[in-house]
Coordinates of C-alpha atoms and ligand atoms in Angstrom, one line a residue:
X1 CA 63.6 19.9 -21.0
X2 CA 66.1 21.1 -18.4
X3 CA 67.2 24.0 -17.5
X4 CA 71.0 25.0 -18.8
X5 CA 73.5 24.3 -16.3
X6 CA 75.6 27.4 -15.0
X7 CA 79.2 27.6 -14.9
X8 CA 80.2 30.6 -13.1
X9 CA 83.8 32.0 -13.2
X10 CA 85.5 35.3 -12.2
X11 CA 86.2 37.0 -14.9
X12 CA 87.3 36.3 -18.8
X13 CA 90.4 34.1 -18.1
X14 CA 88.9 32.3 -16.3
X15 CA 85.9 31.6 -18.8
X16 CA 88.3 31.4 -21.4
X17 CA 89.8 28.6 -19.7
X18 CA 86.9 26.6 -18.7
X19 CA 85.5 27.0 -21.9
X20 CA 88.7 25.7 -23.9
X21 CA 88.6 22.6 -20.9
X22 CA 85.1 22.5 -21.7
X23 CA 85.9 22.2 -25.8
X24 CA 88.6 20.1 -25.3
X25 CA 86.8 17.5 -23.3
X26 CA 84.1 17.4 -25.9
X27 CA 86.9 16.6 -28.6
X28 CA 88.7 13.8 -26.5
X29 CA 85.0 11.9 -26.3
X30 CA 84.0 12.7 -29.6
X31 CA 87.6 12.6 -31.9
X32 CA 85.6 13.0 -35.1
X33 CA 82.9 15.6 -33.6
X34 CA 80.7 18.0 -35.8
X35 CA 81.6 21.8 -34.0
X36 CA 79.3 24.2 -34.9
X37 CA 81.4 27.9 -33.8
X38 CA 80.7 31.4 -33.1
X39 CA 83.0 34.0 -33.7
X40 CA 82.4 37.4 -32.2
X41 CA 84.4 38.8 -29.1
X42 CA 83.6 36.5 -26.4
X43 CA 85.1 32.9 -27.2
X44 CA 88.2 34.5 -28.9
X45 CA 89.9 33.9 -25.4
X46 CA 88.8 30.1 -25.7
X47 CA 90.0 29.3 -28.8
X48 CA 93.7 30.8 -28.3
X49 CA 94.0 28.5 -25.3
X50 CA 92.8 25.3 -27.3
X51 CA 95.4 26.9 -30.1
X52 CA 97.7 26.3 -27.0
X53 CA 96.7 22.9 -26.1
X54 CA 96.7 21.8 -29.7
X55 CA 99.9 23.1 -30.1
X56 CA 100.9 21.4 -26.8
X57 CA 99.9 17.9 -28.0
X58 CA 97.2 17.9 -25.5
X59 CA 94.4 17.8 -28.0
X60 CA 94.2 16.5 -31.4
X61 CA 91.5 17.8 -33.3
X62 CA 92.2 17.0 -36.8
X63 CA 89.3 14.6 -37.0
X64 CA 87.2 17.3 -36.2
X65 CA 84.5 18.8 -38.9
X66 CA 83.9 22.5 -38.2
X67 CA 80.6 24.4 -39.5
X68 CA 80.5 28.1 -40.0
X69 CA 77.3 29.8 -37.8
X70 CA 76.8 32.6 -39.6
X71 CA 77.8 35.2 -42.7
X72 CA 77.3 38.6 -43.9
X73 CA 75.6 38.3 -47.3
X74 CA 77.8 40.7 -49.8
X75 CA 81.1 40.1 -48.2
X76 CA 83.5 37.5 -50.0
X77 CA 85.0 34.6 -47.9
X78 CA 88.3 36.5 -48.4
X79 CA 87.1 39.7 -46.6
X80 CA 88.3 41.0 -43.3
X81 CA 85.4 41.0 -42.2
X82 CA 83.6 37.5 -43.1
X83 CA 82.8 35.3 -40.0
X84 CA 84.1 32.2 -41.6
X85 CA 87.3 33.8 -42.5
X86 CA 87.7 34.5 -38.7
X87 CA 86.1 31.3 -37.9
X88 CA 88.8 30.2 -40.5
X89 CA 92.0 31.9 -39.0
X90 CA 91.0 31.8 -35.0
X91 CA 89.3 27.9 -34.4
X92 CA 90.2 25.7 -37.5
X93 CA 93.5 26.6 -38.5
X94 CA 95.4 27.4 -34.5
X95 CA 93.5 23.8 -33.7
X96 CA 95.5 22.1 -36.8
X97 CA 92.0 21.3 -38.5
X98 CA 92.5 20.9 -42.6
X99 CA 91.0 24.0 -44.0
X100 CA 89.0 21.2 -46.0
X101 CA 87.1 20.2 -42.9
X102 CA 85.9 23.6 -42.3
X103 CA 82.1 23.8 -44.2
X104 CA 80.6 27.0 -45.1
X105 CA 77.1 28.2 -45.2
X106 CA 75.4 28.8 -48.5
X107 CA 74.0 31.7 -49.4
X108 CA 70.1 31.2 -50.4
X109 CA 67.0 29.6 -48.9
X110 CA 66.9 27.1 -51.2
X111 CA 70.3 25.8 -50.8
X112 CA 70.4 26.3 -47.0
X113 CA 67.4 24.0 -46.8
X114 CA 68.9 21.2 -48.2
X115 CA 72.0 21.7 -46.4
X116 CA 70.0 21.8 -43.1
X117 CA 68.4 18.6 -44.5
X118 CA 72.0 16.7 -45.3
X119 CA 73.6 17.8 -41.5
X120 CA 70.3 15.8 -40.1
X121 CA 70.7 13.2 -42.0
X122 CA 74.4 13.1 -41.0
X123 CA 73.2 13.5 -37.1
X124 CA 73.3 17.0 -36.4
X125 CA 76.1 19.1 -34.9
X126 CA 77.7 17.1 -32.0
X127 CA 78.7 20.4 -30.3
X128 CA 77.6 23.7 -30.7
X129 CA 80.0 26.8 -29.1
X130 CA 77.7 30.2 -29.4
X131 CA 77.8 33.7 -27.8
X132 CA 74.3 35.6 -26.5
X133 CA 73.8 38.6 -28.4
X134 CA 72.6 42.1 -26.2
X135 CA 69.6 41.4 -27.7
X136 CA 69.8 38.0 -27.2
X137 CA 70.2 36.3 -30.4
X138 CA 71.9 32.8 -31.1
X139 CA 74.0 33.3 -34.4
X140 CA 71.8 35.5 -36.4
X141 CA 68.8 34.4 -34.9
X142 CA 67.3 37.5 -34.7
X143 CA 64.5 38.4 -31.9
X144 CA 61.7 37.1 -32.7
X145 CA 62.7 33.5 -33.8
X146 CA 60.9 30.6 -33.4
X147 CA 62.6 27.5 -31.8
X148 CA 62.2 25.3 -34.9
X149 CA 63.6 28.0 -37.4
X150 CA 65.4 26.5 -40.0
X151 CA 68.8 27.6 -41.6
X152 CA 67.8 30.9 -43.7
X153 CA 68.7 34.3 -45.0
X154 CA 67.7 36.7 -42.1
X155 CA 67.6 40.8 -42.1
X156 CA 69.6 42.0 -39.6
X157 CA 68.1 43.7 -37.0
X158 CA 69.4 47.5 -36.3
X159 CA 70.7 46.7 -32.4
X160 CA 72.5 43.9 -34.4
X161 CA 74.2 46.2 -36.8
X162 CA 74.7 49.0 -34.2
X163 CA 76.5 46.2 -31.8
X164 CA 78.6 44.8 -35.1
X165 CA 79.5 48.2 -35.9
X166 CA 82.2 48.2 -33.4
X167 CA 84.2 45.4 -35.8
X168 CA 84.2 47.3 -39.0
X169 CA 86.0 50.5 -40.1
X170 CA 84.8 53.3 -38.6
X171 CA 82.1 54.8 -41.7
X172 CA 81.8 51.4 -43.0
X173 CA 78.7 50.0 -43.8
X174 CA 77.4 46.9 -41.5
X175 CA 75.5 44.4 -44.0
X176 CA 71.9 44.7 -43.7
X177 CA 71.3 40.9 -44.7
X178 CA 73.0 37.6 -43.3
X179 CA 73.1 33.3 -43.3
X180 CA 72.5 32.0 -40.2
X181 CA 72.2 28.6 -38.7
X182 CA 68.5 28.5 -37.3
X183 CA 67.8 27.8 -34.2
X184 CA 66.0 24.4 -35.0
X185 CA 69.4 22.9 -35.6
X186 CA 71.3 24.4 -33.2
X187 CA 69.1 23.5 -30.5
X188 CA 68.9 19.5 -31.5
X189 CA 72.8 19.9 -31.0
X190 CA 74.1 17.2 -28.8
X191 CA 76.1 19.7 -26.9
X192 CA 75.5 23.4 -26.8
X193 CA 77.8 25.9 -24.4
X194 CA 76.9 29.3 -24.5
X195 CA 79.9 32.0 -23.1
X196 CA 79.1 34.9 -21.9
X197 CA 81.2 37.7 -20.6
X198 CA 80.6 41.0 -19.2
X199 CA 78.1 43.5 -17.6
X200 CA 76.5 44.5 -20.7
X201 CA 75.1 40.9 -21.4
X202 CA 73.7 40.8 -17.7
X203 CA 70.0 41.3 -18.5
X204 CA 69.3 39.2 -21.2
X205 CA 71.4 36.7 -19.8
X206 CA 68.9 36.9 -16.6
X207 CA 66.0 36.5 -19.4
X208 CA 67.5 34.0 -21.3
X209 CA 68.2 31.8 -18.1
X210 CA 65.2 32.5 -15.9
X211 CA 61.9 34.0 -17.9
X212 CA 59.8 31.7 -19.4
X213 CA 61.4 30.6 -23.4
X214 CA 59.8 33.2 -26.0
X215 CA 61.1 33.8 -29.6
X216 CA 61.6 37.5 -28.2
X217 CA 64.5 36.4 -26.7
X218 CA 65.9 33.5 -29.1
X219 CA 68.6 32.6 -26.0
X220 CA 65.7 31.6 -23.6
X221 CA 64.7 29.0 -26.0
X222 CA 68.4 27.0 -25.2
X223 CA 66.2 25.9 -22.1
X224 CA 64.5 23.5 -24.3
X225 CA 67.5 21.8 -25.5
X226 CA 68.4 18.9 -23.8
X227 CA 72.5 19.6 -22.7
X228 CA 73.2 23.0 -22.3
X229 CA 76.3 25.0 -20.1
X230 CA 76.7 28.4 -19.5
X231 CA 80.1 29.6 -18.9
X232 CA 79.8 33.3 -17.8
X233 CA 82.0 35.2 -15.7
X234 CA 81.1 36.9 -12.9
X235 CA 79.8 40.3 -14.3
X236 CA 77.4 38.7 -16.8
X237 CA 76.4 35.8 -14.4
X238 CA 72.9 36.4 -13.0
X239 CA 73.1 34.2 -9.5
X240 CA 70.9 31.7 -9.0
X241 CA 68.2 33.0 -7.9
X242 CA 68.0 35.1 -11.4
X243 CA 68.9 38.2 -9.1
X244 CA 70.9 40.2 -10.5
X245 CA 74.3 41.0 -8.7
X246 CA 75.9 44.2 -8.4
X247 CA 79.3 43.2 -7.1
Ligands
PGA301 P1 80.3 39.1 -28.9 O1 79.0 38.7 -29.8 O2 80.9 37.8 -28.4 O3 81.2 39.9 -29.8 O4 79.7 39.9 -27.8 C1 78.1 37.8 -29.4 C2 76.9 37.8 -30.4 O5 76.5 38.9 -30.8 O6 76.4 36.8 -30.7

């Protein structure tokens, strides 16, 4: 166990950046790597640049396997709302991976089970890229989980639905249940970095980083995975003595 190594930039450009360097460098070591991604605000920034470098001929991820996080249970692949399909149109497709390396989540216990089964027997996801929820979930790990939590169908909790809100039609209704990728898998990832961006995610970044790891904040628990970076910009980024800074 080690504690996550911080990366602290200005502001969202600049994690943007680092994070796409970041991404990129994983690829380059690990051509045929198993990417586990988050969708959500923060990494949008990340993955146009690597759409840039890809289109650049810098990186070449076509070898590339990419595995959705999470899904809303009740909304078709097809809908403007589903992760994967923004998973779909923002990482796999501006990175030139075949839509046929992108793998989706099923949509029962049973099934997830034996798919969390298969990806261990494959090895596990070489690199995972996740955002910190405000109430700091991984995915759809939803305060409390437990570090070993397998792949499941969660109920999603009301800050979660509230803070989702802001992505769907004003009136519309936010799912109530979801698929996520537990955190037992995601933390036996071979590479995990976390971005985080902003003042609201300040305080449970703080948690997350410096309290002691409790399924009350599903984050804090990254500190038992073995090779963890933080890329957060300046207004989420506790400093290092877990103060936090007003500036
Ligand atoms: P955000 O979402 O990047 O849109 O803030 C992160 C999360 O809730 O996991």
């Amino acid at each position: 166990m080690s504690r996550p190594s911080v990366h602290r930039v200005a502001d969202y450009d600049d994690l943007s950046r680092v994070a796409a360097r970041v991404v990129a460098e994983a690829i380059r070591d690990m051509p045929t790597a198993r990417i586990l991604v988050a969708t959500g605000a923060t990494p949008m920034g990340a993955y146009r640049v690597l759409g840039k470098l890809t289109g650049a001929g810098e990186i070449d991820a076509s070898g590339a396997t990419v595995f959705q996080l999470d899904e809303y249970l009740g909304v078709g692949r097809n809908h403007r709302r589903s992760l994967g399909r923004w998973a779909l149109e923002t990482f796999v497709l501006p990175l030139s991976i075949d839509e046929g390396r992108f793998v989706r989540l099923p949509f029962d216990d049973a099934a997830l089970t034996a798919y969390d089964r298969r990806i261990r027997d494959e090895g596990g996801y070489d690199l995972a890229i996740l955002g910190i929820g405000e109430n700091g979930h991984l995915g759809f790990n939803e305060p409390p989980t437990e570090a070993d939590a397998p792949s499941r169908v969660v109920q999603l909790s009301a800050a979660s639905r509230r803070s989702n809100a802001r992505y769907w039609d004003p009136g519309a209704v936010v799912p109530e249940r979801a698929v996520t990728v537990g955190l037992g898998p995601i933390l036996r990832a071979r590479r995990i970095v976390l971005l985080v961006s902003g003042a609201r995610k300040r305080t449970i970044l703080r948690r997350a980083l410096f309290e002691p790891p409790t399924p009350d904040v599903p984050a804090s628990l990254l500190q038992r995975a073995h090779d963890v970076l933080v890329v957060a910009d300046r207004a989420a980024a506790p400093d290092a003595t877990g103060r936090e800074d007003h500036r």
